[in-house]
Every structure is written in C-alpha cells, then in structure tokens.
Amino acid sequence: MTPFRPPLRLALIPALLLAASTHAAAPKAGSTATLALLETTDVHQNVLGYDYFKLADDASLGLDRTATLIAQARRDFPNTMLFDNGDTIQGTALGDYQAQVKPVACGELLGIYKVMQKLGYDGAGIGNHDFNYGLQFLGQVSGNDFGADGTSTGKHCAGPGFPQVLANVYSVKTKRTIFAPYRILDKKIEAVGADGKPVEATVRVGIIGFTPPTILSWDKRWLEGKVYTEGLVETAKRYIPEMRAKGADVVVVISHGGLDDSPYRPDMENGNWHLAQVPGIDAMLLGHSHQLFPNPASTVPQFNLPHVDKAKGTVFGVPTVMANLWGKNLGVVKLALRYDGKRWVSQREASSVETRSTQQADKSFVAADPQVAALVKAEHEATIRYVKTPVGSTSFRMSTYFADVGDVSALQVVNEAQTDYVRKYVAANLPQYAGLPVLSMTAPFKTGFGGAADYTDVAPGSLALNNAADLYLYPNALYVVKVDGKGLKAWLEKSATRFNTIDPARTEAQELINPQYPAFNVDTPTAAELQYEIDVTQPPGQRIRNLQLHGKPVADGQEFLVATNNYRASGGGNFPGLDGSKTVFASPDTNRDVLIAFVRARKELSLKADGAQRSWRFVPVKTAGPVVFHSAPGKIALARAAGLDNVTELRADDGQGKGFALYGIDLAK
C-alpha cells in the first residue's frame, strides 16, 4: 500500500507557519543561543574504516563512522559548525597514492576533501603532517599559491571548498602568511529572544589557525628557505584584536598542538597552555597529541597541568576539546551565547565540552555512513590495487607485538636496507667518510597506541607494497648524520626513556613501559657489531651500559655515520645533539623506497639473516615482584620465535577494557 503524501503546497504550510512565528527583527539584548562547535582532528587520511596494511576492514577508525556522529550531533543541536584541526591529507596508503603514486590533477579533489565537502565542513586548520608531501602539493590541493619559491603550479587549482586558516607560517619571499591567517564566518542561528520566543540571528564566528613551529625542523627538506614561522602567543596577540575589530563575535582557535607549561618559547611544539591565556579566545580546538580531552580519567601529563580542568574541558577557563585521532571521536564544544544589544558574547560558565566516540558502550561501533564509501570508491580500489604490488617474500613473521622487550623481527630489515644504501652512497660520493662505521636506526612505529590491533604484523609469504608501508609507516626521507661515541650513547639513552624505572625491591607489579614516551621515538639499532645493555633500575639518562663496537668499548670521540630520517636528523623528538647540524647527507629517497628497493634486490628474507639480530639486552636484575607490560592477546608464540623465553602471558584480558593482554617479563633471565 502506497503511503499518503500531502501535496507539496500543503506540506509547506507547517514550515511557513514556523517561519512566520519567528521574529524577523534583529535579536534584542538578553537573547540567548547555543552554538555547538564540532571538531575532528588527526584523521590522517583514514577516510574509511579500512587498514591498507592488513587489507582488511577496521571498524575502530575512519571518517565514515565519524560522519554518523556528526549527523547525530546536528540532530541534537540546532546550531552547529564543523571544523577539522589538521593532519588530514597524510597517514594512509590512500594519502600516499594520491600524493606520490598517482598525484591528483589540478582540477581534482583529494578523496578526503571530497568527503569533507559532502559532510559540510565550515573550516579547517593545517597540521604538521599536512606539509609532509611538500609545499607545492599542499598548495595545489588546498587551492593556494603560497608565494614561496618553487611552490607555484602556475594554475589556480581546486581547493577543498571550505576555508583553511593558518596564522603562524609565512612566505620568506612575500612576508605574508601562506594561508589566510583567519576568516570571519557569518553563521545563521536559531536563538531564544529575551521574551522567550524563537528568533533568527547571525553570529560572526572568527576562526584562526596555528601549527607547530617545529615544522621547520621536521620538514626541513621542503620548507627551508621558503617559509618561516612565528610563535603562537605573539601571533594571536597580533590577529585576535584585528578579528574583533572586524566584527567577530566569537573567536575560535584551531591549533594543531597540545599543552605544555614549560617556559614559553616561540618555537615550542605544544604552546596552547600559553595561548589560552591570550585575551579574546572563546574556544580552543586542539590536536596533534592524539589524545582525548576532556577525559576525567586521563593520566596524560599535559592534561594534569595547573589551570587545566580535564573533567570540564577547560584551559584557563577557555572551553577546549581534542578529539583523539583517526576519526575515532568527535569533539563538541557547546558554546553558550548571550546578545548584549550590540553583539553575541560567549558565556564561559554556561558553556560545556564533551567528546563522542564511534565505539559504543557495548564495544560495538556506530554504523558507517555509506555515502562516504561511495564518494571515494574509485580512489579506494585503486589504492588497494597499488598496495598489492609484490616486491619480494619472507619466510618469517615480522611484528612489533614484543618490540618493546627485544623482538627485532620488524626492525632489522629496515636497518639493513638503510645501512646498505648509505654504505653504497658513501663509497660512491663521500670518500671522506669511507673509514667511518655505518649504523642505522629505526623505530617500532606501531606498538598498540591506537588499540590492540595497532601493531605491525606481516605474515610469512609474499611481500607487497602495503607490507613495506607497514614496516615503515611514514613518508620520511633517509638522512645520514655524523655523531661521536658520546652522541651515540646519548641517542640510545633518549630512546631508553621508553622504560619506567624499576625498583628491584618492590613486591607489587611494576609497569615496564612508559606510555607517555612514544614508540616512534625508540630508535633501535640491529647490528651484530654493536652491542649494549639497558639498566631499567636506573633513571632515564643513566641506563646504557657496556656500549661496544666489535667487542671493544665505544670511545666518546669515536665517529660514526648513522642512517635515520629527516624528522630525527632535524630535531624531531628532541634527541640530544640532533638539530640538523650533524646531517652529512639528505637523501632524495624516502626510507620506505629504500626498503622496497632492498627487498626487491634480496628477493627472499629469512629470520636468521634478517630478523633476529639484537643489539641490546636488559641488564639482568632479580625483582621481588612482577614486571609487566601490555600487548595483543595470544601472541606468546611470537615471543618464543624471537628468543624471548623470559616473557609469559599472565592474563588474556588485562582488565582495562581495551582488548590488551597482560604479559610479564623476568628481567633476571
């Protein structure tokens, strides 16, 4: 039976009556409204809930599920604005494919921008990883001519269709910001008049963007001599009064960074604790740290600083949100507004902040919006075809489930590839360094930060491009630095910060891993000729013991060439002495491409030759109580294959509700 549908003319009557009941005049003093600011951040090209490394669906991530949260928020709040915080265009094989394999043409949109257009984003900021493919590419896909040497396409290309703002990055050539520093958006809202009746009004919302000034180190190869940065505080003090003078009722900061209460510096990575103290800010949308804020249970140091309320979601009273990463959460700042007769004024005490998760209380995930997959179907399928390209094979499983306790199965081949590349390059081009030992550093990029499935795990058999991207996650360039023995030891000491200090006399369980120190900063050599021990009973900075090369102690003045990446060589991670000054060769090749070429040449990898060479061990120590760590459940056989006979699975469920198992390690063995 066909349902009855009224004629269009009749169907419009309720809407017309509603419109007639709304005051057409400007709001009067005392009118109120709530404006919900919705935030996504650090999506990192996770358009779909799909893992291109594992070639499998992954419901725990993806903008397609965030889209469902966005739609629900728009039903919950009559007045919403949707913003993205940055780190948007890089992070998955889809991003690499559209930037490096088959770059989008000038008239085409990135897949993620197509989706963001469809979802109706009102504006966005720019994150540090958005610079990873270079200024020319970023300028093209954002529809900008940055006015910097070597960055212009000579054409006006398609942008995302919504304003992108960035106030603290300037062109060296023009001395102007490469993006608009801010935009003032006219937002029509439904309000409540002083008489309690509905009224339509317009709020002028100013958005201003910031990115970490440390991009100059992290992407030096793309940015040096082309752009410069300014600090967050001085930039805000310059532009926010200007925004107010031009009529902004509300000022929203979109700052790609976290919180740090150390003394302010213009080049600090996470300057938003200081930024929040600049007058005139009504809300802050943060990112970069891949954390959730507000979160009353958070133990993250940056959310336990003075004047930071991790329950309410405020920093110096400013409503503030950070929506995690990969589309897992949606941030919501419910900004209470009151009209004072001249403009709308935010009411801090009446405002509130929350985050919404794609994972529901029963551990299931909200349904994905099917429109998202339809929009990027062609790009998604092309990326899958690309990452399936075979490059070699492996007879052993390469994983990072136990990388924190010594498994190098997913690390050694990266170091082998980098070492081989550097030795050949030095022999051909840098004869002055031919007598120096060549070492290599890589890190276990994936060790569960994003959940129990967030580990590198490459099965035996054919190796394809997606496996190479799993083994080396980032599109970094290979750099070579020259360090002495003292600097090498300091480098290893910094990496050993990953471990908590263990008290041998303590009978209670002690956590081995410091989760606040990221795994991507645990640089690890895997060379037979280099050996050392880590004493976790000592404080950070005093842990490296018996550092030897070819069985002899490494002298402070002994020189080495070390293969690493542009991020680390240029100061990323704040490693002692690594500030760009020690770089002797900046390769045009990415670490991942170096790895792929090595595997193609080797054809088949074996555990003995390519996955079992450890350079470090823990200093043996007998502890009165257990020492524990967390990893994915049911993986103990991989620990045994890696020779880790001192590891045991204590519980298949560690009780934290995140899918991890609890493991123990006997440091005496």
mmCIF file with all atom_site columns, N, CA and C in Angstrom, residues 217-218 441 480-484 487-488 490-492 494-495 523 562-583:
data_model
loop_
_atom_site.group_PDB
_atom_site.id
_atom_site.type_symbol
_atom_site.label_atom_id
_atom_site.label_alt_id
_atom_site.label_comp_id
_atom_site.label_asym_id
_atom_site.label_entity_id
_atom_site.label_seq_id
_atom_site.pdbx_PDB_ins_code
_atom_site.Cartn_x
_atom_site.Cartn_y
_atom_site.Cartn_z
_atom_site.occupancy
_atom_site.B_iso_or_equiv
_atom_site.pdbx_formal_charge
_atom_site.auth_seq_id
_atom_site.auth_comp_id
_atom_site.auth_asym_id
_atom_site.auth_atom_id
_atom_site.pdbx_PDB_model_num
ATOM 1   N N  . SER A 1 217 ? 61.872 22.131 11.393 1.00 0.00 ? 217 SER A N  1
ATOM 2   C CA . SER A 1 217 ? 62.835 21.050 11.593 1.00 0.00 ? 217 SER A CA 1
ATOM 3   C C  . SER A 1 217 ? 62.336 19.759 10.973 1.00 0.00 ? 217 SER A C  1
ATOM 4   N N  . TRP A 1 218 ? 61.086 19.431 11.224 1.00 0.00 ? 218 TRP A N  1
ATOM 5   C CA . TRP A 1 218 ? 60.550 18.137 10.810 1.00 0.00 ? 218 TRP A CA 1
ATOM 6   C C  . TRP A 1 218 ? 60.495 17.986 9.289  1.00 0.00 ? 218 TRP A C  1
ATOM 7   N N  . MET A 1 441 ? 69.366 3.418  12.451 1.00 0.00 ? 441 MET A N  1
ATOM 8   C CA . MET A 1 441 ? 68.332 3.454  13.490 1.00 0.00 ? 441 MET A CA 1
ATOM 9   C C  . MET A 1 441 ? 66.954 3.418  12.842 1.00 0.00 ? 441 MET A C  1
ATOM 10  N N  . VAL A 1 480 ? 71.476 11.045 6.745  1.00 0.00 ? 480 VAL A N  1
ATOM 11  C CA . VAL A 1 480 ? 72.645 10.477 7.398  1.00 0.00 ? 480 VAL A CA 1
ATOM 12  C C  . VAL A 1 480 ? 73.275 11.553 8.274  1.00 0.00 ? 480 VAL A C  1
ATOM 13  N N  . VAL A 1 481 ? 73.537 11.203 9.529  1.00 0.00 ? 481 VAL A N  1
ATOM 14  C CA . VAL A 1 481 ? 74.183 12.141 10.444 1.00 0.00 ? 481 VAL A CA 1
ATOM 15  C C  . VAL A 1 481 ? 75.520 11.566 10.898 1.00 0.00 ? 481 VAL A C  1
ATOM 16  N N  . LYS A 1 482 ? 76.439 12.454 11.245 1.00 0.00 ? 482 LYS A N  1
ATOM 17  C CA . LYS A 1 482 ? 77.706 12.035 11.817 1.00 0.00 ? 482 LYS A CA 1
ATOM 18  C C  . LYS A 1 482 ? 77.699 12.373 13.300 1.00 0.00 ? 482 LYS A C  1
ATOM 19  N N  . VAL A 1 483 ? 77.884 11.351 14.128 1.00 0.00 ? 483 VAL A N  1
ATOM 20  C CA . VAL A 1 483 ? 77.905 11.556 15.577 1.00 0.00 ? 483 VAL A CA 1
ATOM 21  C C  . VAL A 1 483 ? 79.142 10.884 16.151 1.00 0.00 ? 483 VAL A C  1
ATOM 22  N N  . ASP A 1 484 ? 79.516 11.313 17.351 1.00 0.00 ? 484 ASP A N  1
ATOM 23  C CA . ASP A 1 484 ? 80.616 10.648 18.038 1.00 0.00 ? 484 ASP A CA 1
ATOM 24  C C  . ASP A 1 484 ? 80.054 9.651  19.051 1.00 0.00 ? 484 ASP A C  1
ATOM 25  N N  . GLY A 1 487 ? 77.747 11.119 21.563 1.00 0.00 ? 487 GLY A N  1
ATOM 26  C CA . GLY A 1 487 ? 76.440 11.421 20.978 1.00 0.00 ? 487 GLY A CA 1
ATOM 27  C C  . GLY A 1 487 ? 75.620 10.170 20.717 1.00 0.00 ? 487 GLY A C  1
ATOM 28  N N  . LEU A 1 488 ? 76.284 9.086  20.303 1.00 0.00 ? 488 LEU A N  1
ATOM 29  C CA . LEU A 1 488 ? 75.587 7.820  20.078 1.00 0.00 ? 488 LEU A CA 1
ATOM 30  C C  . LEU A 1 488 ? 74.987 7.308  21.376 1.00 0.00 ? 488 LEU A C  1
ATOM 31  N N  . ALA A 1 490 ? 74.152 9.099  23.997 1.00 0.00 ? 490 ALA A N  1
ATOM 32  C CA . ALA A 1 490 ? 73.043 9.984  24.363 1.00 0.00 ? 490 ALA A CA 1
ATOM 33  C C  . ALA A 1 490 ? 71.793 9.661  23.551 1.00 0.00 ? 490 ALA A C  1
ATOM 34  N N  . TRP A 1 491 ? 71.978 9.302  22.292 1.00 0.00 ? 491 TRP A N  1
ATOM 35  C CA . TRP A 1 491 ? 70.869 8.915  21.404 1.00 0.00 ? 491 TRP A CA 1
ATOM 36  C C  . TRP A 1 491 ? 70.172 7.680  21.981 1.00 0.00 ? 491 TRP A C  1
ATOM 37  N N  . LEU A 1 492 ? 70.962 6.690  22.367 1.00 0.00 ? 492 LEU A N  1
ATOM 38  C CA . LEU A 1 492 ? 70.391 5.459  22.915 1.00 0.00 ? 492 LEU A CA 1
ATOM 39  C C  . LEU A 1 492 ? 69.758 5.701  24.285 1.00 0.00 ? 492 LEU A C  1
ATOM 40  N N  . LYS A 1 494 ? 68.275 8.442  25.208 1.00 0.00 ? 494 LYS A N  1
ATOM 41  C CA . LYS A 1 494 ? 66.981 9.078  24.953 1.00 0.00 ? 494 LYS A CA 1
ATOM 42  C C  . LYS A 1 494 ? 65.930 8.031  24.580 1.00 0.00 ? 494 LYS A C  1
ATOM 43  N N  . SER A 1 495 ? 66.302 7.089  23.734 1.00 0.00 ? 495 SER A N  1
ATOM 44  C CA . SER A 1 495 ? 65.363 6.034  23.338 1.00 0.00 ? 495 SER A CA 1
ATOM 45  C C  . SER A 1 495 ? 64.934 5.192  24.529 1.00 0.00 ? 495 SER A C  1
ATOM 46  N N  . ASP A 1 523 ? 64.423 4.740  18.993 1.00 0.00 ? 523 ASP A N  1
ATOM 47  C CA . ASP A 1 523 ? 65.334 4.386  17.906 1.00 0.00 ? 523 ASP A CA 1
ATOM 48  C C  . ASP A 1 523 ? 66.174 3.177  18.310 1.00 0.00 ? 523 ASP A C  1
ATOM 49  N N  . VAL A 1 562 ? 75.322 7.535  10.948 1.00 0.00 ? 562 VAL A N  1
ATOM 50  C CA . VAL A 1 562 ? 74.095 6.848  11.353 1.00 0.00 ? 562 VAL A CA 1
ATOM 51  C C  . VAL A 1 562 ? 72.991 7.187  10.365 1.00 0.00 ? 562 VAL A C  1
ATOM 52  N N  . ALA A 1 563 ? 72.398 6.167  9.784  1.00 0.00 ? 563 ALA A N  1
ATOM 53  C CA . ALA A 1 563 ? 71.248 6.346  8.894  1.00 0.00 ? 563 ALA A CA 1
ATOM 54  C C  . ALA A 1 563 ? 69.997 6.521  9.736  1.00 0.00 ? 563 ALA A C  1
ATOM 55  N N  . THR A 1 564 ? 69.240 7.558  9.446  1.00 0.00 ? 564 THR A N  1
ATOM 56  C CA . THR A 1 564 ? 67.997 7.825  10.169 1.00 0.00 ? 564 THR A CA 1
ATOM 57  C C  . THR A 1 564 ? 67.020 8.470  9.194  1.00 0.00 ? 564 THR A C  1
ATOM 58  N N  . ASN A 1 565 ? 66.167 9.345  9.672  1.00 0.00 ? 565 ASN A N  1
ATOM 59  C CA . ASN A 1 565 ? 65.218 10.016 8.776  1.00 0.00 ? 565 ASN A CA 1
ATOM 60  C C  . ASN A 1 565 ? 65.281 11.524 8.984  1.00 0.00 ? 565 ASN A C  1
ATOM 61  N N  . ASN A 1 566 ? 64.639 12.255 8.095  1.00 0.00 ? 566 ASN A N  1
ATOM 62  C CA . ASN A 1 566 ? 64.686 13.724 8.149  1.00 0.00 ? 566 ASN A CA 1
ATOM 63  C C  . ASN A 1 566 ? 64.088 14.263 9.441  1.00 0.00 ? 566 ASN A C  1
ATOM 64  N N  . TYR A 1 567 ? 63.077 13.592 9.963  1.00 0.00 ? 567 TYR A N  1
ATOM 65  C CA . TYR A 1 567 ? 62.436 14.038 11.203 1.00 0.00 ? 567 TYR A CA 1
ATOM 66  C C  . TYR A 1 567 ? 63.426 14.006 12.358 1.00 0.00 ? 567 TYR A C  1
ATOM 67  N N  . ARG A 1 568 ? 64.108 12.883 12.522 1.00 0.00 ? 568 ARG A N  1
ATOM 68  C CA . ARG A 1 568 ? 65.027 12.751 13.638 1.00 0.00 ? 568 ARG A CA 1
ATOM 69  C C  . ARG A 1 568 ? 66.278 13.611 13.434 1.00 0.00 ? 568 ARG A C  1
ATOM 70  N N  . ALA A 1 569 ? 66.847 13.578 12.241 1.00 0.00 ? 569 ALA A N  1
ATOM 71  C CA . ALA A 1 569 ? 68.084 14.317 11.987 1.00 0.00 ? 569 ALA A CA 1
ATOM 72  C C  . ALA A 1 569 ? 67.904 15.813 12.171 1.00 0.00 ? 569 ALA A C  1
ATOM 73  N N  . SER A 1 570 ? 66.681 16.288 11.952 1.00 0.00 ? 570 SER A N  1
ATOM 74  C CA . SER A 1 570 ? 66.420 17.727 12.002 1.00 0.00 ? 570 SER A CA 1
ATOM 75  C C  . SER A 1 570 ? 65.868 18.200 13.339 1.00 0.00 ? 570 SER A C  1
ATOM 76  N N  . GLY A 1 571 ? 65.846 17.326 14.327 1.00 0.00 ? 571 GLY A N  1
ATOM 77  C CA . GLY A 1 571 ? 65.432 17.754 15.667 1.00 0.00 ? 571 GLY A CA 1
ATOM 78  C C  . GLY A 1 571 ? 64.160 17.129 16.181 1.00 0.00 ? 571 GLY A C  1
ATOM 79  N N  . GLY A 1 572 ? 63.467 16.337 15.368 1.00 0.00 ? 572 GLY A N  1
ATOM 80  C CA . GLY A 1 572 ? 62.231 15.714 15.807 1.00 0.00 ? 572 GLY A CA 1
ATOM 81  C C  . GLY A 1 572 ? 62.455 14.765 16.966 1.00 0.00 ? 572 GLY A C  1
ATOM 82  N N  . GLY A 1 573 ? 61.671 14.939 18.036 1.00 0.00 ? 573 GLY A N  1
ATOM 83  C CA . GLY A 1 573 ? 61.805 14.114 19.220 1.00 0.00 ? 573 GLY A CA 1
ATOM 84  C C  . GLY A 1 573 ? 62.755 14.676 20.255 1.00 0.00 ? 573 GLY A C  1
ATOM 85  N N  . ASN A 1 574 ? 63.426 15.786 19.908 1.00 0.00 ? 574 ASN A N  1
ATOM 86  C CA . ASN A 1 574 ? 64.330 16.467 20.847 1.00 0.00 ? 574 ASN A CA 1
ATOM 87  C C  . ASN A 1 574 ? 65.434 15.551 21.364 1.00 0.00 ? 574 ASN A C  1
ATOM 88  N N  . PHE A 1 575 ? 66.083 14.833 20.438 1.00 0.00 ? 575 PHE A N  1
ATOM 89  C CA . PHE A 1 575 ? 67.207 13.989 20.809 1.00 0.00 ? 575 PHE A CA 1
ATOM 90  C C  . PHE A 1 575 ? 68.454 14.855 20.968 1.00 0.00 ? 575 PHE A C  1
ATOM 91  N N  . PRO A 1 576 ? 69.279 14.571 21.986 1.00 0.00 ? 576 PRO A N  1
ATOM 92  C CA . PRO A 1 576 ? 70.455 15.405 22.240 1.00 0.00 ? 576 PRO A CA 1
ATOM 93  C C  . PRO A 1 576 ? 71.368 15.512 21.022 1.00 0.00 ? 576 PRO A C  1
ATOM 94  N N  . GLY A 1 577 ? 71.686 16.734 20.634 1.00 0.00 ? 577 GLY A N  1
ATOM 95  C CA . GLY A 1 577 ? 72.642 16.972 19.558 1.00 0.00 ? 577 GLY A CA 1
ATOM 96  C C  . GLY A 1 577 ? 72.092 16.850 18.160 1.00 0.00 ? 577 GLY A C  1
ATOM 97  N N  . LEU A 1 578 ? 70.884 16.323 18.010 1.00 0.00 ? 578 LEU A N  1
ATOM 98  C CA . LEU A 1 578 ? 70.312 16.172 16.667 1.00 0.00 ? 578 LEU A CA 1
ATOM 99  C C  . LEU A 1 578 ? 69.410 17.369 16.371 1.00 0.00 ? 578 LEU A C  1
ATOM 100 N N  . ASP A 1 579 ? 70.006 18.359 15.732 1.00 0.00 ? 579 ASP A N  1
ATOM 101 C CA . ASP A 1 579 ? 69.286 19.603 15.460 1.00 0.00 ? 579 ASP A CA 1
ATOM 102 C C  . ASP A 1 579 ? 69.423 20.051 14.009 1.00 0.00 ? 579 ASP A C  1
ATOM 103 N N  . GLY A 1 580 ? 69.878 19.136 13.146 1.00 0.00 ? 580 GLY A N  1
ATOM 104 C CA . GLY A 1 580 ? 70.097 19.471 11.746 1.00 0.00 ? 580 GLY A CA 1
ATOM 105 C C  . GLY A 1 580 ? 71.544 19.756 11.424 1.00 0.00 ? 580 GLY A C  1
ATOM 106 N N  . SER A 1 581 ? 72.333 20.102 12.424 1.00 0.00 ? 581 SER A N  1
ATOM 107 C CA . SER A 1 581 ? 73.724 20.489 12.183 1.00 0.00 ? 581 SER A CA 1
ATOM 108 C C  . SER A 1 581 ? 74.637 19.294 11.907 1.00 0.00 ? 581 SER A C  1
ATOM 109 N N  . LYS A 1 582 ? 74.206 18.097 12.241 1.00 0.00 ? 582 LYS A N  1
ATOM 110 C CA . LYS A 1 582 ? 75.067 16.924 12.067 1.00 0.00 ? 582 LYS A CA 1
ATOM 111 C C  . LYS A 1 582 ? 74.754 16.139 10.795 1.00 0.00 ? 582 LYS A C  1
ATOM 112 N N  . THR A 1 583 ? 73.840 16.643 9.974  1.00 0.00 ? 583 THR A N  1
ATOM 113 C CA . THR A 1 583 ? 73.480 15.953 8.737  1.00 0.00 ? 583 THR A CA 1
ATOM 114 C C  . THR A 1 583 ? 74.598 16.077 7.712  1.00 0.00 ? 583 THR A C  1
#
